CSV table of C-alpha atoms in Angstrom, one decimal:
chain,number,residue,atom,x,y,z
A,1,UNK,CA,16.0,2.2,-27.9
A,2,UNK,CA,12.2,2.6,-28.7
A,3,UNK,CA,10.7,5.8,-27.6
A,4,UNK,CA,7.2,4.5,-26.5
A,5,UNK,CA,6.6,3.5,-22.9
A,6,UNK,CA,6.8,0.0,-21.6
A,7,UNK,CA,3.5,-1.8,-21.3
A,8,UNK,CA,2.2,-2.7,-17.8
A,9,UNK,CA,-0.7,-4.9,-16.5
A,10,UNK,CA,-1.8,-4.2,-12.9
A,11,UNK,CA,-3.6,-7.1,-11.2
A,12,UNK,CA,-5.5,-6.8,-7.9
A,13,UNK,CA,-4.8,-3.2,-8.7
A,14,UNK,CA,-7.0,-1.4,-6.1
A,15,UNK,CA,-6.8,2.3,-6.7
A,16,UNK,CA,-3.5,1.9,-8.4
A,17,UNK,CA,-0.8,3.1,-5.9
A,18,UNK,CA,1.6,0.7,-7.5
A,19,UNK,CA,0.8,1.8,-11.0
A,20,UNK,CA,1.3,5.4,-9.9
A,21,UNK,CA,4.9,4.7,-8.9
A,22,UNK,CA,5.5,3.1,-12.3
A,23,UNK,CA,3.7,5.5,-14.6
A,24,UNK,CA,3.8,9.0,-13.1
A,25,UNK,CA,6.8,11.1,-14.1
A,26,UNK,CA,7.0,12.5,-10.6
A,27,UNK,CA,7.9,9.0,-9.4
A,28,UNK,CA,9.4,6.9,-12.2
A,29,UNK,CA,7.5,7.1,-15.4
A,30,UNK,CA,8.6,5.0,-18.4
A,31,UNK,CA,5.5,2.7,-18.2
A,32,UNK,CA,1.9,2.9,-19.3
A,33,UNK,CA,-0.9,0.8,-17.9
A,34,UNK,CA,-2.7,-1.2,-20.6
A,35,UNK,CA,-5.0,-3.2,-18.3
A,36,UNK,CA,-6.0,-3.4,-14.7
A,37,UNK,CA,-8.1,-6.0,-12.9
A,38,UNK,CA,-9.8,-5.8,-9.4
A,39,UNK,CA,-13.1,-6.8,-7.9
A,40,UNK,CA,-13.5,-3.5,-6.0
A,41,UNK,CA,-15.7,-1.3,-8.3
A,42,UNK,CA,-15.0,2.0,-6.4
A,43,UNK,CA,-11.2,1.3,-6.6
A,44,UNK,CA,-11.5,0.6,-10.3
A,45,UNK,CA,-13.4,3.9,-10.8
A,46,UNK,CA,-10.4,5.6,-9.2
A,47,UNK,CA,-8.0,3.6,-11.3
A,48,UNK,CA,-9.8,4.6,-14.5
A,49,UNK,CA,-9.9,8.3,-13.5
A,50,UNK,CA,-6.2,8.2,-12.7
A,51,UNK,CA,-4.9,6.3,-15.8
A,52,UNK,CA,-7.7,6.1,-18.4
A,53,UNK,CA,-6.6,2.4,-18.9
A,54,UNK,CA,-8.9,-0.5,-19.8
A,55,UNK,CA,-10.1,-2.2,-16.6
A,56,UNK,CA,-11.9,-5.3,-15.6
A,57,UNK,CA,-14.1,-5.1,-12.5
A,58,UNK,CA,-14.7,-8.6,-11.1
A,59,UNK,CA,-13.1,-11.9,-10.0
A,60,UNK,CA,-9.9,-12.6,-11.9
A,61,UNK,CA,-10.6,-16.3,-12.2
A,62,UNK,CA,-14.1,-15.7,-13.6
A,63,UNK,CA,-12.6,-13.2,-16.1
A,64,UNK,CA,-9.9,-15.7,-17.2
A,65,UNK,CA,-12.5,-18.4,-17.7
A,66,UNK,CA,-14.2,-16.2,-20.3
A,67,UNK,CA,-11.1,-16.6,-22.5
A,68,UNK,CA,-10.4,-12.8,-22.6
A,69,UNK,CA,-8.0,-11.1,-25.0
A,70,UNK,CA,-5.2,-10.4,-22.7
A,71,UNK,CA,-3.0,-7.6,-24.0
A,72,UNK,CA,0.7,-8.1,-24.6
A,73,UNK,CA,2.8,-6.5,-21.8
A,74,UNK,CA,6.4,-6.0,-20.8
A,75,UNK,CA,5.6,-6.4,-17.1
A,76,UNK,CA,2.8,-7.6,-14.8
A,77,UNK,CA,2.6,-6.0,-11.3
A,78,UNK,CA,0.3,-6.5,-8.3
A,79,UNK,CA,-0.4,-8.2,-5.0
A,80,UNK,CA,-2.8,-11.1,-4.7
A,81,UNK,CA,-5.0,-10.3,-1.7
A,82,UNK,CA,-2.8,-10.8,1.4
A,83,UNK,CA,-5.4,-11.7,4.0
A,84,UNK,CA,-4.7,-15.4,3.5
A,85,UNK,CA,-1.1,-14.9,4.6
A,86,UNK,CA,-1.5,-12.1,7.1
A,87,UNK,CA,-0.8,-12.8,10.8
A,88,UNK,CA,-4.0,-10.8,11.4
A,89,UNK,CA,-5.9,-13.8,10.0
A,90,UNK,CA,-5.6,-16.5,12.6
A,91,UNK,CA,-7.6,-19.0,10.7
A,92,UNK,CA,-5.7,-18.6,7.4
A,93,UNK,CA,-5.3,-22.3,6.7
A,94,UNK,CA,-7.5,-23.2,3.8
A,95,UNK,CA,-8.2,-19.6,2.9
A,96,UNK,CA,-9.0,-19.6,-0.8
A,97,UNK,CA,-7.3,-16.3,-1.3
A,98,UNK,CA,-3.9,-18.0,-0.8
A,99,UNK,CA,-4.3,-19.5,-4.3
A,100,UNK,CA,-4.9,-16.3,-6.2
A,101,UNK,CA,-1.2,-16.2,-7.2
A,102,UNK,CA,-2.2,-18.9,-9.8
A,103,UNK,CA,-4.4,-16.7,-12.0
A,104,UNK,CA,-1.8,-13.9,-11.5
A,105,UNK,CA,0.8,-16.2,-13.1
A,106,UNK,CA,-1.6,-17.2,-15.8
A,107,UNK,CA,-1.8,-13.6,-16.9
A,108,UNK,CA,2.0,-13.3,-16.8
A,109,UNK,CA,2.1,-16.2,-19.3
A,110,UNK,CA,-0.8,-15.0,-21.5
A,111,UNK,CA,0.6,-11.4,-21.7
A,112,UNK,CA,4.1,-12.6,-22.7
A,113,UNK,CA,5.6,-10.4,-20.0
A,114,UNK,CA,9.3,-10.6,-19.5
A,115,UNK,CA,9.1,-9.5,-15.8
A,116,UNK,CA,6.6,-9.5,-13.0
A,117,UNK,CA,6.5,-7.9,-9.6
A,118,UNK,CA,4.5,-9.4,-6.8
A,119,UNK,CA,3.9,-7.5,-3.5
A,120,UNK,CA,2.5,-9.0,-0.3
A,121,UNK,CA,2.8,-9.3,3.4
A,122,UNK,CA,6.2,-10.5,4.7
A,123,UNK,CA,4.6,-13.8,5.7
A,124,UNK,CA,4.3,-14.8,2.1
A,125,UNK,CA,8.1,-15.6,1.9
A,126,UNK,CA,7.7,-18.1,4.7
A,127,UNK,CA,4.7,-19.8,3.3
A,128,UNK,CA,4.3,-23.1,1.4
A,129,UNK,CA,2.5,-21.0,-1.3
A,130,UNK,CA,5.7,-19.2,-2.0
A,131,UNK,CA,7.5,-22.4,-2.7
A,132,UNK,CA,4.7,-23.2,-5.2
A,133,UNK,CA,5.1,-19.7,-6.8
A,134,UNK,CA,8.8,-20.2,-7.2
A,135,UNK,CA,8.3,-23.6,-8.8
A,136,UNK,CA,5.7,-22.2,-11.2
A,137,UNK,CA,7.9,-19.3,-12.1
A,138,UNK,CA,10.9,-21.6,-12.8
A,139,UNK,CA,8.9,-23.7,-15.1
A,140,UNK,CA,7.9,-20.6,-17.0
A,141,UNK,CA,11.5,-19.6,-17.4
A,142,UNK,CA,11.7,-16.9,-14.7
A,143,UNK,CA,14.4,-16.3,-12.1
A,144,UNK,CA,13.4,-14.6,-8.9
A,145,UNK,CA,14.9,-12.2,-6.4
A,146,UNK,CA,12.9,-11.3,-3.3
A,147,UNK,CA,13.1,-9.6,0.1
A,148,UNK,CA,11.2,-7.8,2.8
A,149,UNK,CA,11.5,-4.1,2.4
A,150,UNK,CA,10.4,-1.1,4.6
A,151,UNK,CA,8.5,1.7,2.8
A,152,UNK,CA,10.2,4.3,5.0
A,153,UNK,CA,13.5,3.3,3.3
A,154,UNK,CA,12.1,4.6,0.0
A,155,UNK,CA,10.6,7.9,1.0
A,156,UNK,CA,7.2,7.1,2.4
A,157,UNK,CA,6.5,8.6,5.8
A,158,UNK,CA,5.5,5.1,7.1
A,159,UNK,CA,7.2,2.1,8.5
A,160,UNK,CA,5.3,-0.4,6.3
A,161,UNK,CA,7.1,-3.7,5.7
A,162,UNK,CA,6.2,-5.7,2.6
A,163,UNK,CA,7.5,-8.7,0.7
A,164,UNK,CA,8.6,-7.9,-2.8
A,165,UNK,CA,9.2,-10.6,-5.4
A,166,UNK,CA,10.7,-9.7,-8.8
A,167,UNK,CA,10.7,-12.3,-11.5
A,168,UNK,CA,12.5,-11.9,-14.9
A,169,UNK,CA,12.6,-14.1,-18.0
A,170,UNK,CA,16.0,-15.6,-18.3
A,171,UNK,CA,17.7,-14.7,-21.6
A,172,UNK,CA,15.1,-12.1,-22.5
A,173,UNK,CA,15.9,-9.3,-20.1
A,174,UNK,CA,18.7,-8.1,-18.0
A,175,UNK,CA,18.7,-9.4,-14.4
A,176,UNK,CA,17.2,-6.7,-12.1
A,177,UNK,CA,18.5,-5.8,-8.6
A,178,UNK,CA,16.4,-5.2,-5.6
A,179,UNK,CA,15.7,-1.5,-5.2
A,180,UNK,CA,18.3,0.5,-3.4
A,181,UNK,CA,17.3,2.5,-0.3
A,182,UNK,CA,16.7,6.2,-0.9
A,183,UNK,CA,16.3,7.0,2.8
A,184,UNK,CA,17.6,5.6,6.1
A,185,UNK,CA,16.5,5.8,9.7
A,186,UNK,CA,19.7,7.6,10.9
A,187,UNK,CA,20.9,9.2,7.8
A,188,UNK,CA,23.5,6.6,7.3
A,189,UNK,CA,25.6,6.4,4.0
A,190,UNK,CA,24.8,9.9,3.2
A,191,UNK,CA,21.1,9.2,2.6
A,192,UNK,CA,18.3,11.5,3.8
A,193,UNK,CA,16.7,10.5,7.0
A,194,UNK,CA,13.3,8.8,7.0
A,195,UNK,CA,10.5,11.2,6.3
A,196,UNK,CA,8.4,11.9,9.3
A,197,UNK,CA,4.8,12.7,10.0
A,198,UNK,CA,5.4,16.4,10.4
A,199,UNK,CA,6.9,16.7,6.9
A,200,UNK,CA,3.8,15.4,5.2
A,201,UNK,CA,0.8,16.7,7.3
A,202,UNK,CA,2.2,19.4,9.5
A,203,UNK,CA,1.0,22.3,7.5
A,204,UNK,CA,-2.6,21.2,7.0
A,205,UNK,CA,-5.2,23.3,8.8
A,206,UNK,CA,-7.8,21.8,11.1
A,207,UNK,CA,-10.3,19.6,9.2
A,208,UNK,CA,-13.8,20.8,8.4
A,209,UNK,CA,-17.0,18.9,8.3
A,210,UNK,CA,-17.5,15.2,8.4
A,211,UNK,CA,-18.0,14.5,4.6
A,212,UNK,CA,-16.0,14.6,1.5
A,213,UNK,CA,-15.9,18.3,0.6
A,214,UNK,CA,-16.6,19.9,-2.8
A,215,UNK,CA,-13.4,21.8,-3.0
A,216,UNK,CA,-9.9,21.6,-4.4
A,217,UNK,CA,-7.3,19.2,-3.0
A,218,UNK,CA,-6.0,18.8,-0.5
A,219,UNK,CA,-9.0,20.0,1.6
A,220,UNK,CA,-11.5,17.8,-0.3
A,221,UNK,CA,-10.4,14.8,1.7
A,222,UNK,CA,-9.5,16.7,4.9
A,223,UNK,CA,-12.6,16.2,6.9
A,224,UNK,CA,-13.3,14.9,10.4
A,225,UNK,CA,-15.7,12.7,12.3
A,226,UNK,CA,-18.5,13.2,14.8
A,227,UNK,CA,-17.1,11.7,18.0
A,228,UNK,CA,-19.3,11.2,21.0
A,229,UNK,CA,-18.5,13.0,24.3
A,230,UNK,CA,-17.0,9.7,25.6
A,231,UNK,CA,-14.7,9.4,22.5
A,232,UNK,CA,-13.6,13.0,22.9
A,233,UNK,CA,-12.8,12.4,26.6
A,234,UNK,CA,-10.8,9.3,25.6
A,235,UNK,CA,-8.8,11.3,23.0
A,236,UNK,CA,-8.0,14.0,25.6
A,237,UNK,CA,-6.8,11.4,28.1
A,238,UNK,CA,-4.1,10.1,25.7
A,239,UNK,CA,-0.9,12.3,25.9
A,240,UNK,CA,1.7,13.0,23.2
A,241,UNK,CA,3.0,9.7,22.1
A,242,UNK,CA,0.6,7.8,24.3
A,243,UNK,CA,-1.7,4.8,23.7
A,244,UNK,CA,-4.5,2.8,25.3
A,245,UNK,CA,-2.4,2.1,28.5
A,246,UNK,CA,-2.2,5.9,29.1
A,247,UNK,CA,-5.9,6.1,28.6
A,248,UNK,CA,-6.4,3.3,31.2
A,249,UNK,CA,-4.1,5.1,33.7
A,250,UNK,CA,-5.6,8.5,33.2
A,251,UNK,CA,-9.2,7.7,32.8
A,252,UNK,CA,-10.0,4.1,33.7
A,253,UNK,CA,-13.7,4.9,34.1
A,254,UNK,CA,-14.0,5.4,30.3
A,255,UNK,CA,-11.5,2.7,29.2
A,256,UNK,CA,-13.2,-0.2,27.5
A,257,UNK,CA,-13.4,-3.2,29.9
A,258,UNK,CA,-11.8,-5.5,27.3
A,259,UNK,CA,-8.7,-3.4,27.2
A,260,UNK,CA,-8.5,-3.4,31.0
A,261,UNK,CA,-8.7,-7.1,31.1
A,262,UNK,CA,-6.0,-7.4,28.4
A,263,UNK,CA,-2.9,-6.3,30.2
A,264,UNK,CA,-0.3,-7.0,27.4
A,265,UNK,CA,0.0,-6.4,23.6
A,266,UNK,CA,-1.7,-3.9,21.5
A,267,UNK,CA,0.6,-1.0,22.4
A,268,UNK,CA,-0.5,0.9,19.2
A,269,UNK,CA,-4.2,0.8,20.0
A,270,UNK,CA,-5.6,4.2,20.6
A,271,UNK,CA,-2.2,5.6,20.2
A,272,UNK,CA,-1.0,8.9,18.9
A,273,UNK,CA,1.3,9.3,15.9
A,274,UNK,CA,4.6,11.0,16.6
A,275,UNK,CA,5.5,14.2,14.8
A,276,UNK,CA,9.2,13.2,14.5
A,277,UNK,CA,8.8,9.6,13.4
A,278,UNK,CA,7.3,7.9,10.3
A,279,UNK,CA,3.7,6.7,10.8
A,280,UNK,CA,2.9,3.1,11.6
A,281,UNK,CA,1.3,1.1,8.8
A,282,UNK,CA,-1.8,2.8,7.5
A,283,UNK,CA,-4.6,0.2,7.2
A,284,UNK,CA,-8.1,0.5,5.8
A,285,UNK,CA,-9.7,1.7,9.1
A,286,UNK,CA,-7.2,4.4,10.0
A,287,UNK,CA,-10.1,6.7,10.9
A,288,UNK,CA,-10.8,4.5,13.9
A,289,UNK,CA,-8.3,5.0,16.7
A,290,UNK,CA,-9.3,1.8,18.4
A,291,UNK,CA,-7.8,0.0,15.4
A,292,UNK,CA,-4.3,1.3,15.8
A,293,UNK,CA,-2.0,4.3,16.4
A,294,UNK,CA,-4.1,6.6,14.3
A,295,UNK,CA,-4.7,9.6,16.6
A,296,UNK,CA,-3.2,12.9,15.4
A,297,UNK,CA,0.1,13.7,17.1
A,298,UNK,CA,-1.5,16.5,19.2
A,299,UNK,CA,-5.1,17.2,18.2
A,300,UNK,CA,-7.9,15.3,19.8
A,301,UNK,CA,-9.0,13.4,16.7
A,302,UNK,CA,-8.0,10.6,14.4
A,303,UNK,CA,-6.1,11.4,11.3
A,304,UNK,CA,-8.1,12.4,8.2
A,305,UNK,CA,-8.3,10.7,4.8
A,306,UNK,CA,-6.0,13.4,3.3
A,307,UNK,CA,-3.4,12.9,6.1
A,308,UNK,CA,-3.5,9.1,5.6
A,309,UNK,CA,-3.1,9.5,1.8
A,310,UNK,CA,-0.1,11.8,2.3
A,311,UNK,CA,1.5,9.4,4.7
A,312,UNK,CA,1.1,6.7,2.1
A,313,UNK,CA,2.8,8.9,-0.5
A,314,UNK,CA,-0.1,9.8,-2.7
A,315,UNK,CA,0.0,13.3,-4.3
A,316,UNK,CA,-2.9,15.6,-3.4
A,317,UNK,CA,-4.2,15.5,-7.0
A,318,UNK,CA,-4.7,11.8,-7.1
A,319,UNK,CA,-8.4,11.4,-8.1
A,320,UNK,CA,-9.9,9.1,-5.5
A,321,UNK,CA,-13.4,8.0,-6.2
A,322,UNK,CA,-16.1,6.6,-4.0
A,323,UNK,CA,-17.6,7.0,-0.5
A,324,UNK,CA,-15.6,7.8,2.7
A,325,UNK,CA,-15.3,4.1,3.6
A,326,UNK,CA,-14.4,3.1,0.0
A,327,UNK,CA,-11.7,5.7,-0.3
A,328,UNK,CA,-10.3,4.7,3.1
A,329,UNK,CA,-10.1,1.1,1.9
A,330,UNK,CA,-8.3,2.2,-1.3
A,331,UNK,CA,-5.7,4.2,0.7
A,332,UNK,CA,-5.1,1.4,3.3
A,333,UNK,CA,-4.8,-1.4,0.7
A,334,UNK,CA,-2.4,0.5,-1.6
A,335,UNK,CA,1.3,0.0,-2.2
A,336,UNK,CA,2.9,3.3,-1.2
A,337,UNK,CA,3.8,5.0,-4.5
A,338,UNK,CA,7.3,6.0,-3.4
A,339,UNK,CA,8.1,2.3,-2.7
A,340,UNK,CA,6.5,1.3,-6.1
A,341,UNK,CA,8.7,3.9,-7.8
A,342,UNK,CA,11.9,2.4,-6.4
A,343,UNK,CA,10.8,-1.0,-7.7
A,344,UNK,CA,9.8,0.6,-11.0
A,345,UNK,CA,13.2,2.1,-11.5
A,346,UNK,CA,15.1,-1.2,-11.3
A,347,UNK,CA,12.5,-2.8,-13.6
A,348,UNK,CA,12.8,0.0,-16.1
A,349,UNK,CA,16.6,-0.3,-16.1
A,350,UNK,CA,16.6,-4.0,-16.7
A,351,UNK,CA,13.9,-4.0,-19.4
A,352,UNK,CA,15.4,-1.0,-21.2
A,353,UNK,CA,18.8,-2.6,-21.3
A,354,UNK,CA,17.3,-5.5,-23.3
A,355,UNK,CA,15.5,-3.1,-25.6
A,356,UNK,CA,18.8,-1.2,-26.3
A,357,UNK,CA,20.4,-4.5,-27.3
A,358,UNK,CA,17.5,-5.3,-29.6
A,359,UNK,CA,17.7,-1.8,-31.2
A,360,UNK,CA,21.4,-2.2,-31.8
């Protein structure tokens, strides 16, 4: 077997949470990133700082129209923007982002990759676009396996469900399997229990300031906000494990009128995380409690950027670049590195088996 690492292209890469799971020896290793593409310039600054890999900042379709020299790769990874499939997008019919799987597959073809991994929201697998993806993959000689997985089953302290599609070139690489769980909710089958919020943020001190700090990790991203007196009063009105309905019961006079009128749904809004459970899905505006269950388990504040990054599974030394909002977007849009690592391990096994046969 050759000793150099397998070559990886990361499309719609963001900050590179998926690349981290594939390339960092603390997760999987065995891969090196030879190209990344994303239209978020701050995220690409982070990706470059983390991997020193060539990167393209811009629209993938425009880039392909320029007839670029696409490097040869063993695997292409990435998730075409998911807003077009997301249930959060009620008007997703006709959303142009639904078609971004097409340039993704173009790069798979141009790079000569023997395998690809596509990550997206669970709704992808129930969409007409997925049927089109499967047909295109089959024409290109790829077989597919796919499923919806939960990041908590792979060591992230977060119950984030995602669709994973793995394609492999028939006759050119061993068939991969879907990643095996490394953790379980109840410790079944001898596996460790899901990681919980206390495990990953419990020892952090109180945050300081309201800006990114000029100090060593983890405290550089462990800063707070400047809440109004009304916001502080709302935080205090939410008990351990509570949410917006507790706020309404305890302090109706400071509860937003729209929440009072809406008597159902939204049970995570203005909710507190639980110490002894994984977090809910971390999204790009985790610093706003009105967007979800993002209040600290017991402190009267939302979670910090560092706490969100740890819940995602990023190590403290990951070199995020950009403003507060830009870094929050990078964290919320990322694939949790522990989940990426589980996928990377099955990809590495399948691709390496083929290389061993060639070496023999």
